[in-house]
Amino acid sequence: MSLPLVYHHGYVSPLPEGHRFPMPKFKLLYELLIKDGVAYQDSVFTPELIDDSTIFLAHSSDYINRFRNGDLTHGEVRKSGLPWSPELVTRTMIALSGSVLSARLAHQHGIACNLAGGTHHAHYNFGSGFCIVNDLAVTSLYLISQTLAKKILIIDLDVHQGDGTANILSGNEDVFTFSIHCKTNFPFIKAKSSLDIEVDELTEDKSYLRLLYDVIPGLLDDIKPDFVIYDAGVDVFKDDPLGKISISLDGIYNRDHYIIEEVNKRGIPISCVIGGGYSKNLNELAYRHSLVHRAAKSVFDNAS
Ligand SMILES: [Zn+2]
């Protein structure tokens, strides 16, 4: 058995020329993982669209239906950061379905990863910061509703705070939201996760990894989750145009490997999503995103 990965060719939808969101990265990531022998044709699972009832666990039906029908206001579309198109609707729903499928595969096999996901700025009834629907919240509430998990820990290490996730899941005792993010990055008004740790601009590998080594084991042992969802955003990278901290490629790989191994060695299933990452050089960006899949494969292969 190889590490289960989730991808759909519909993860990429067209955007206007010059748009800041690096949409082609999902396809490049898939091709790179196949080329480098991290993904195999028979270890890549293709999501089917999830039911509306699952989406509505975390989102208002009015918002989702207006998004689907192209009826969001100009202000709502502007806030989401993504111009509306029918292809964007398909892309949004299939990537969300991919995160749910990844969680189901992780429940079955211990570790699984989506090649998209981590859209943590999406709120109950509005999108924000290139995020339309919140796959972290939908997946968590799906797992709870299906009794596939009783206590979920979301570890969100994207450089931005998962404000949408924190707000949607606020007060939910079954899901613990944990975020490490840069204090001065978007969103400028932060939400309240179950636990937030803010790091300074220009934080480097040594202090960032030290922080993880200090916090993660205690968190896992205190919260005692029976499922972990990991948002492995690579906008922590030192040259990311939207992230203000300064982590190297080695630092990202070590971070991802450490998180997955700490969770896996406790016998807890972990589903990984890729989170944010930005660059004009899309091949370099795809490589950065592939670090979580390489780390997951290493832990998966060692454990099996
Ligand atoms: Zn981000």
CSV table of C-alpha atoms and ligand atoms in Angstrom, one decimal:
chain,number,residue,atom,x,y,z
A,1,MET,CA,0.0,0.0,0.0
A,2,SER,CA,1.3,3.4,-1.0
A,3,LEU,CA,0.4,6.7,0.7
A,4,PRO,CA,-3.1,7.6,-0.4
A,5,LEU,CA,-3.3,10.9,-2.2
A,6,VAL,CA,-6.4,12.8,-3.5
A,7,TYR,CA,-6.5,14.7,-6.7
A,8,HIS,CA,-8.9,15.7,-9.4
A,9,HIS,CA,-8.1,17.4,-12.7
A,10,GLY,CA,-10.9,19.8,-11.9
A,11,TYR,CA,-8.8,21.4,-9.1
A,12,VAL,CA,-7.6,23.9,-11.7
A,13,SER,CA,-10.0,26.5,-13.1
A,14,PRO,CA,-9.2,29.4,-15.4
A,15,LEU,CA,-8.5,32.8,-13.8
A,16,PRO,CA,-8.0,36.2,-15.6
A,17,GLU,CA,-4.5,36.7,-16.9
A,18,GLY,CA,-2.2,38.1,-14.2
A,19,HIS,CA,-4.4,37.1,-11.2
A,20,ARG,CA,-2.5,36.7,-8.0
A,21,PHE,CA,-3.9,33.3,-7.1
A,22,PRO,CA,-1.5,30.6,-8.5
A,23,MET,CA,-4.2,28.3,-9.8
A,24,PRO,CA,-2.0,26.1,-12.1
A,25,LYS,CA,0.0,24.9,-9.0
A,26,PHE,CA,-2.4,22.1,-8.3
A,27,LYS,CA,-1.8,20.4,-11.6
A,28,LEU,CA,2.0,21.0,-11.4
A,29,LEU,CA,2.0,19.5,-8.0
A,30,TYR,CA,0.3,16.4,-9.2
A,31,GLU,CA,2.6,16.0,-12.1
A,32,LEU,CA,5.7,16.5,-9.9
A,33,LEU,CA,4.5,13.9,-7.4
A,34,ILE,CA,4.0,11.4,-10.2
A,35,LYS,CA,7.3,12.2,-11.8
A,36,ASP,CA,9.2,11.9,-8.5
A,37,GLY,CA,7.5,8.6,-7.5
A,38,VAL,CA,5.7,10.0,-4.5
A,39,ALA,CA,2.3,9.4,-6.1
A,40,TYR,CA,1.4,6.4,-8.3
A,41,GLN,CA,-1.6,6.1,-10.5
A,42,ASP,CA,-3.1,3.5,-8.3
A,43,SER,CA,-2.5,5.5,-5.0
A,44,VAL,CA,-4.3,8.6,-6.3
A,45,PHE,CA,-8.0,8.7,-5.4
A,46,THR,CA,-10.5,10.9,-7.3
A,47,PRO,CA,-13.1,12.7,-5.2
A,48,GLU,CA,-16.8,12.7,-6.1
A,49,LEU,CA,-18.9,15.6,-5.1
A,50,ILE,CA,-20.1,15.5,-1.5
A,51,ASP,CA,-23.7,16.1,-0.5
A,52,ASP,CA,-25.0,19.5,0.2
A,53,SER,CA,-26.0,18.4,3.7
A,54,THR,CA,-22.3,17.9,4.4
A,55,ILE,CA,-21.4,21.4,3.2
A,56,PHE,CA,-24.3,22.9,5.2
A,57,LEU,CA,-22.7,21.5,8.4
A,58,ALA,CA,-20.3,24.5,8.2
A,59,HIS,CA,-21.9,26.9,5.8
A,60,SER,CA,-25.2,28.7,5.3
A,61,SER,CA,-27.3,27.2,2.5
A,62,ASP,CA,-28.2,30.7,1.3
A,63,TYR,CA,-24.5,31.6,0.9
A,64,ILE,CA,-23.6,28.4,-0.9
A,65,ASN,CA,-26.6,28.5,-3.2
A,66,ARG,CA,-26.0,32.1,-4.1
A,67,PHE,CA,-22.3,31.3,-4.8
A,68,ARG,CA,-23.3,28.3,-7.0
A,69,ASN,CA,-25.8,30.5,-9.0
A,70,GLY,CA,-23.4,33.4,-9.5
A,71,ASP,CA,-25.6,35.6,-7.2
A,72,LEU,CA,-23.0,36.9,-4.8
A,73,THR,CA,-22.8,40.7,-4.6
A,74,HIS,CA,-19.8,42.5,-6.1
A,75,GLY,CA,-18.6,43.2,-2.6
A,76,GLU,CA,-18.8,39.5,-1.6
A,77,VAL,CA,-16.9,38.4,-4.8
A,78,ARG,CA,-14.2,41.1,-4.1
A,79,LYS,CA,-13.8,40.0,-0.5
A,80,SER,CA,-13.3,36.3,-1.7
A,81,GLY,CA,-10.5,37.4,-4.0
A,82,LEU,CA,-11.6,35.1,-6.7
A,83,PRO,CA,-13.7,36.3,-9.7
A,84,TRP,CA,-16.8,34.1,-10.1
A,85,SER,CA,-17.2,31.6,-13.0
A,86,PRO,CA,-19.1,28.3,-13.4
A,87,GLU,CA,-15.7,26.6,-13.5
A,88,LEU,CA,-14.8,28.2,-10.1
A,89,VAL,CA,-17.9,26.7,-8.6
A,90,THR,CA,-16.9,23.2,-9.8
A,91,ARG,CA,-13.3,23.7,-8.7
A,92,THR,CA,-14.4,24.9,-5.2
A,93,MET,CA,-16.8,21.9,-4.7
A,94,ILE,CA,-14.4,19.3,-6.0
A,95,ALA,CA,-11.5,20.5,-3.9
A,96,LEU,CA,-13.7,20.5,-0.8
A,97,SER,CA,-14.8,17.0,-1.6
A,98,GLY,CA,-11.1,16.1,-2.0
A,99,SER,CA,-10.4,17.1,1.6
A,100,VAL,CA,-13.3,15.1,2.9
A,101,LEU,CA,-12.2,12.0,0.9
A,102,SER,CA,-8.6,12.5,2.2
A,103,ALA,CA,-10.0,12.4,5.8
A,104,ARG,CA,-11.9,9.2,5.0
A,105,LEU,CA,-8.7,7.6,3.6
A,106,ALA,CA,-6.7,8.8,6.6
A,107,HIS,CA,-9.3,7.2,8.9
A,108,GLN,CA,-8.8,3.9,7.0
A,109,HIS,CA,-5.0,4.0,6.3
A,110,GLY,CA,-3.6,6.3,9.0
A,111,ILE,CA,-2.2,9.0,6.8
A,112,ALA,CA,-3.6,10.6,3.6
A,113,CYS,CA,-3.2,13.9,1.8
A,114,ASN,CA,-5.2,16.1,-0.5
A,115,LEU,CA,-3.4,18.0,-3.2
A,116,ALA,CA,-5.5,21.0,-2.4
A,117,GLY,CA,-7.4,22.4,0.6
A,118,GLY,CA,-6.7,24.4,3.6
A,119,THR,CA,-9.1,27.2,2.6
A,120,HIS,CA,-9.2,28.5,6.2
A,121,HIS,CA,-10.4,32.1,5.6
A,122,ALA,CA,-13.8,31.0,4.4
A,123,HIS,CA,-16.5,31.8,7.0
A,124,TYR,CA,-20.0,30.5,7.6
A,125,ASN,CA,-21.7,32.9,5.2
A,126,PHE,CA,-18.9,34.6,3.2
A,127,GLY,CA,-15.6,33.9,1.5
A,128,SER,CA,-12.4,35.8,2.1
A,129,GLY,CA,-8.7,35.7,1.1
A,130,PHE,CA,-9.0,33.2,-1.9
A,131,CYS,CA,-11.2,30.9,0.2
A,132,ILE,CA,-14.9,30.2,-0.7
A,133,VAL,CA,-15.7,27.2,1.5
A,134,ASN,CA,-13.9,26.0,4.6
A,135,ASP,CA,-12.7,22.4,4.0
A,136,LEU,CA,-11.2,22.2,7.5
A,137,ALA,CA,-14.5,23.0,9.2
A,138,VAL,CA,-16.6,20.9,6.7
A,139,THR,CA,-14.3,17.9,7.1
A,140,SER,CA,-14.2,18.1,10.9
A,141,LEU,CA,-18.0,18.4,11.2
A,142,TYR,CA,-18.4,15.6,8.7
A,143,LEU,CA,-16.1,13.2,10.6
A,144,ILE,CA,-18.0,14.0,13.9
A,145,SER,CA,-21.4,13.6,12.2
A,146,GLN,CA,-20.4,10.2,10.7
A,147,THR,CA,-18.9,9.1,14.1
A,148,LEU,CA,-15.6,8.6,12.4
A,149,ALA,CA,-14.0,10.9,15.1
A,150,LYS,CA,-15.0,12.1,18.5
A,151,LYS,CA,-12.3,14.7,19.1
A,152,ILE,CA,-10.5,16.5,16.3
A,153,LEU,CA,-7.4,18.6,16.5
A,154,ILE,CA,-6.8,21.0,13.6
A,155,ILE,CA,-3.1,22.0,13.3
A,156,ASP,CA,-3.0,25.0,11.0
A,157,LEU,CA,0.6,26.1,10.2
A,158,ASP,CA,-0.2,28.3,7.2
A,159,VAL,CA,1.5,31.7,7.9
A,160,HIS,CA,-2.0,33.3,8.0
A,161,GLN,CA,-4.4,32.7,10.8
A,162,GLY,CA,-7.4,30.4,10.1
A,163,ASP,CA,-9.9,33.0,11.1
A,164,GLY,CA,-12.8,31.3,9.3
A,165,THR,CA,-12.1,27.9,10.8
A,166,ALA,CA,-11.8,29.5,14.3
A,167,ASN,CA,-15.1,31.3,13.9
A,168,ILE,CA,-17.1,28.4,12.4
A,169,LEU,CA,-15.9,26.0,15.1
A,170,SER,CA,-16.0,28.4,18.0
A,171,GLY,CA,-17.7,26.8,21.0
A,172,ASN,CA,-17.6,23.3,19.4
A,173,GLU,CA,-16.2,21.1,22.1
A,174,ASP,CA,-15.5,18.3,19.6
A,175,VAL,CA,-12.9,20.3,17.5
A,176,PHE,CA,-9.8,22.0,18.9
A,177,THR,CA,-8.4,24.6,16.5
A,178,PHE,CA,-4.7,25.4,16.8
A,179,SER,CA,-2.9,28.0,14.7
A,180,ILE,CA,0.6,29.2,14.5
A,181,HIS,CA,0.8,32.3,12.3
A,182,CYS,CA,2.6,35.6,11.8
A,183,LYS,CA,1.3,38.3,14.0
A,184,THR,CA,1.4,41.0,11.2
A,185,ASN,CA,0.0,38.9,8.3
A,186,PHE,CA,-3.6,38.8,7.1
A,187,PRO,CA,-6.2,38.7,8.6
A,188,PHE,CA,-5.5,42.0,10.4
A,189,ILE,CA,-8.3,41.4,12.9
A,190,LYS,CA,-7.6,37.9,14.2
A,191,ALA,CA,-10.3,35.5,15.3
A,192,LYS,CA,-9.9,33.4,18.5
A,193,SER,CA,-8.8,29.8,17.9
A,194,SER,CA,-8.8,27.3,20.7
A,195,LEU,CA,-5.1,28.1,20.8
A,196,ASP,CA,-3.3,30.8,18.8
A,197,ILE,CA,0.5,31.3,18.8
A,198,GLU,CA,1.7,34.4,17.0
A,199,VAL,CA,5.2,34.6,15.7
A,200,ASP,CA,7.1,37.7,14.7
A,201,GLU,CA,8.1,38.7,11.1
A,202,LEU,CA,11.3,37.1,9.9
A,203,THR,CA,11.1,34.2,12.3
A,204,GLU,CA,13.6,31.6,11.1
A,205,ASP,CA,13.8,27.8,11.2
A,206,LYS,CA,15.5,27.4,14.5
A,207,SER,CA,13.0,29.2,16.7
A,208,TYR,CA,10.0,28.1,14.6
A,209,LEU,CA,10.9,24.4,14.9
A,210,ARG,CA,11.8,24.9,18.6
A,211,LEU,CA,8.3,26.2,19.1
A,212,LEU,CA,6.8,23.1,17.5
A,213,TYR,CA,9.0,20.7,19.6
A,214,ASP,CA,7.9,22.6,22.7
A,215,VAL,CA,4.2,22.7,21.9
A,216,ILE,CA,3.1,19.7,19.8
A,217,PRO,CA,3.7,16.7,22.1
A,218,GLY,CA,2.0,18.4,25.0
A,219,LEU,CA,-0.9,19.5,22.8
A,220,LEU,CA,-1.5,15.9,21.5
A,221,ASP,CA,-1.2,14.4,24.9
A,222,ASP,CA,-3.6,17.0,26.5
A,223,ILE,CA,-6.2,17.2,23.9
A,224,LYS,CA,-6.1,13.5,23.1
A,225,PRO,CA,-7.5,13.8,19.6
A,226,ASP,CA,-8.6,10.7,17.7
A,227,PHE,CA,-8.2,12.6,14.4
A,228,VAL,CA,-5.8,15.3,13.2
A,229,ILE,CA,-6.2,17.6,10.2
A,230,TYR,CA,-3.0,19.3,9.2
A,231,ASP,CA,-2.9,22.5,7.1
A,232,ALA,CA,0.7,22.6,5.8
A,233,GLY,CA,0.7,26.0,4.2
A,234,VAL,CA,4.0,26.9,2.6
A,235,ASP,CA,3.5,30.6,2.7
A,236,VAL,CA,5.9,30.4,5.7
A,237,PHE,CA,8.7,30.2,3.1
A,238,LYS,CA,11.3,32.9,3.2
A,239,ASP,CA,10.6,34.2,-0.3
A,240,ASP,CA,6.8,33.9,-0.3
A,241,PRO,CA,5.4,37.2,-1.5
A,242,LEU,CA,2.4,37.0,0.9
A,243,GLY,CA,4.1,35.6,4.0
A,244,LYS,CA,6.3,37.6,6.4
A,245,ILE,CA,8.3,34.8,8.1
A,246,SER,CA,11.5,33.2,6.9
A,247,ILE,CA,11.4,29.4,6.8
A,248,SER,CA,13.7,27.5,4.5
A,249,LEU,CA,12.8,24.5,2.3
A,250,ASP,CA,14.5,22.2,4.9
A,251,GLY,CA,12.6,23.9,7.6
A,252,ILE,CA,9.3,23.2,5.9
A,253,TYR,CA,10.1,19.6,5.3
A,254,ASN,CA,11.3,19.1,8.9
A,255,ARG,CA,8.1,20.8,10.2
A,256,ASP,CA,5.9,18.6,8.1
A,257,HIS,CA,7.7,15.4,8.9
A,258,TYR,CA,7.7,16.2,12.6
A,259,ILE,CA,4.0,16.9,12.8
A,260,ILE,CA,3.0,13.8,10.8
A,261,GLU,CA,5.4,11.6,12.8
A,262,GLU,CA,4.3,12.8,16.2
A,263,VAL,CA,0.7,12.2,15.3
A,264,ASN,CA,1.3,8.9,13.5
A,265,LYS,CA,3.4,7.4,16.3
A,266,ARG,CA,0.5,8.0,18.7
A,267,GLY,CA,-1.8,5.9,16.4
A,268,ILE,CA,-3.9,8.9,15.5
A,269,PRO,CA,-5.1,9.3,11.8
A,270,ILE,CA,-3.9,12.5,10.1
A,271,SER,CA,-5.2,14.1,6.9
A,272,CYS,CA,-3.0,16.7,5.3
A,273,VAL,CA,-4.1,19.6,3.1
A,274,ILE,CA,-1.7,21.9,1.3
A,275,GLY,CA,-2.8,25.4,2.4
A,276,GLY,CA,-1.4,28.6,1.0
A,277,GLY,CA,1.7,29.3,-1.0
A,278,TYR,CA,2.4,32.0,-3.5
A,279,SER,CA,5.2,32.6,-6.1
A,280,LYS,CA,5.6,33.8,-9.6
A,281,ASN,CA,7.7,30.7,-10.2
A,282,LEU,CA,5.0,28.0,-10.2
A,283,ASN,CA,7.4,25.0,-10.5
A,284,GLU,CA,9.3,26.2,-7.4
A,285,LEU,CA,5.9,26.6,-5.7
A,286,ALA,CA,4.7,23.2,-6.6
A,287,TYR,CA,8.0,21.8,-5.2
A,288,ARG,CA,7.4,23.6,-1.9
A,289,HIS,CA,3.9,22.2,-1.7
A,290,SER,CA,5.2,18.7,-2.4
A,291,LEU,CA,7.3,18.7,0.8
A,292,VAL,CA,4.3,17.7,2.9
A,293,HIS,CA,3.5,14.7,0.6
A,294,ARG,CA,7.2,13.7,0.6
A,295,ALA,CA,7.2,13.9,4.4
A,296,ALA,CA,3.9,12.0,4.7
A,297,LYS,CA,5.3,9.3,2.4
A,298,SER,CA,8.4,8.9,4.5
A,299,VAL,CA,6.4,8.5,7.7
A,300,PHE,CA,3.8,6.2,6.0
A,301,ASP,CA,6.5,3.9,4.5
A,302,ASN,CA,8.4,3.7,7.7
A,303,ALA,CA,5.2,2.9,9.7
A,304,SER,CA,4.0,0.2,7.3
B,1,ZN,ZN,-1.8,31.5,4.0
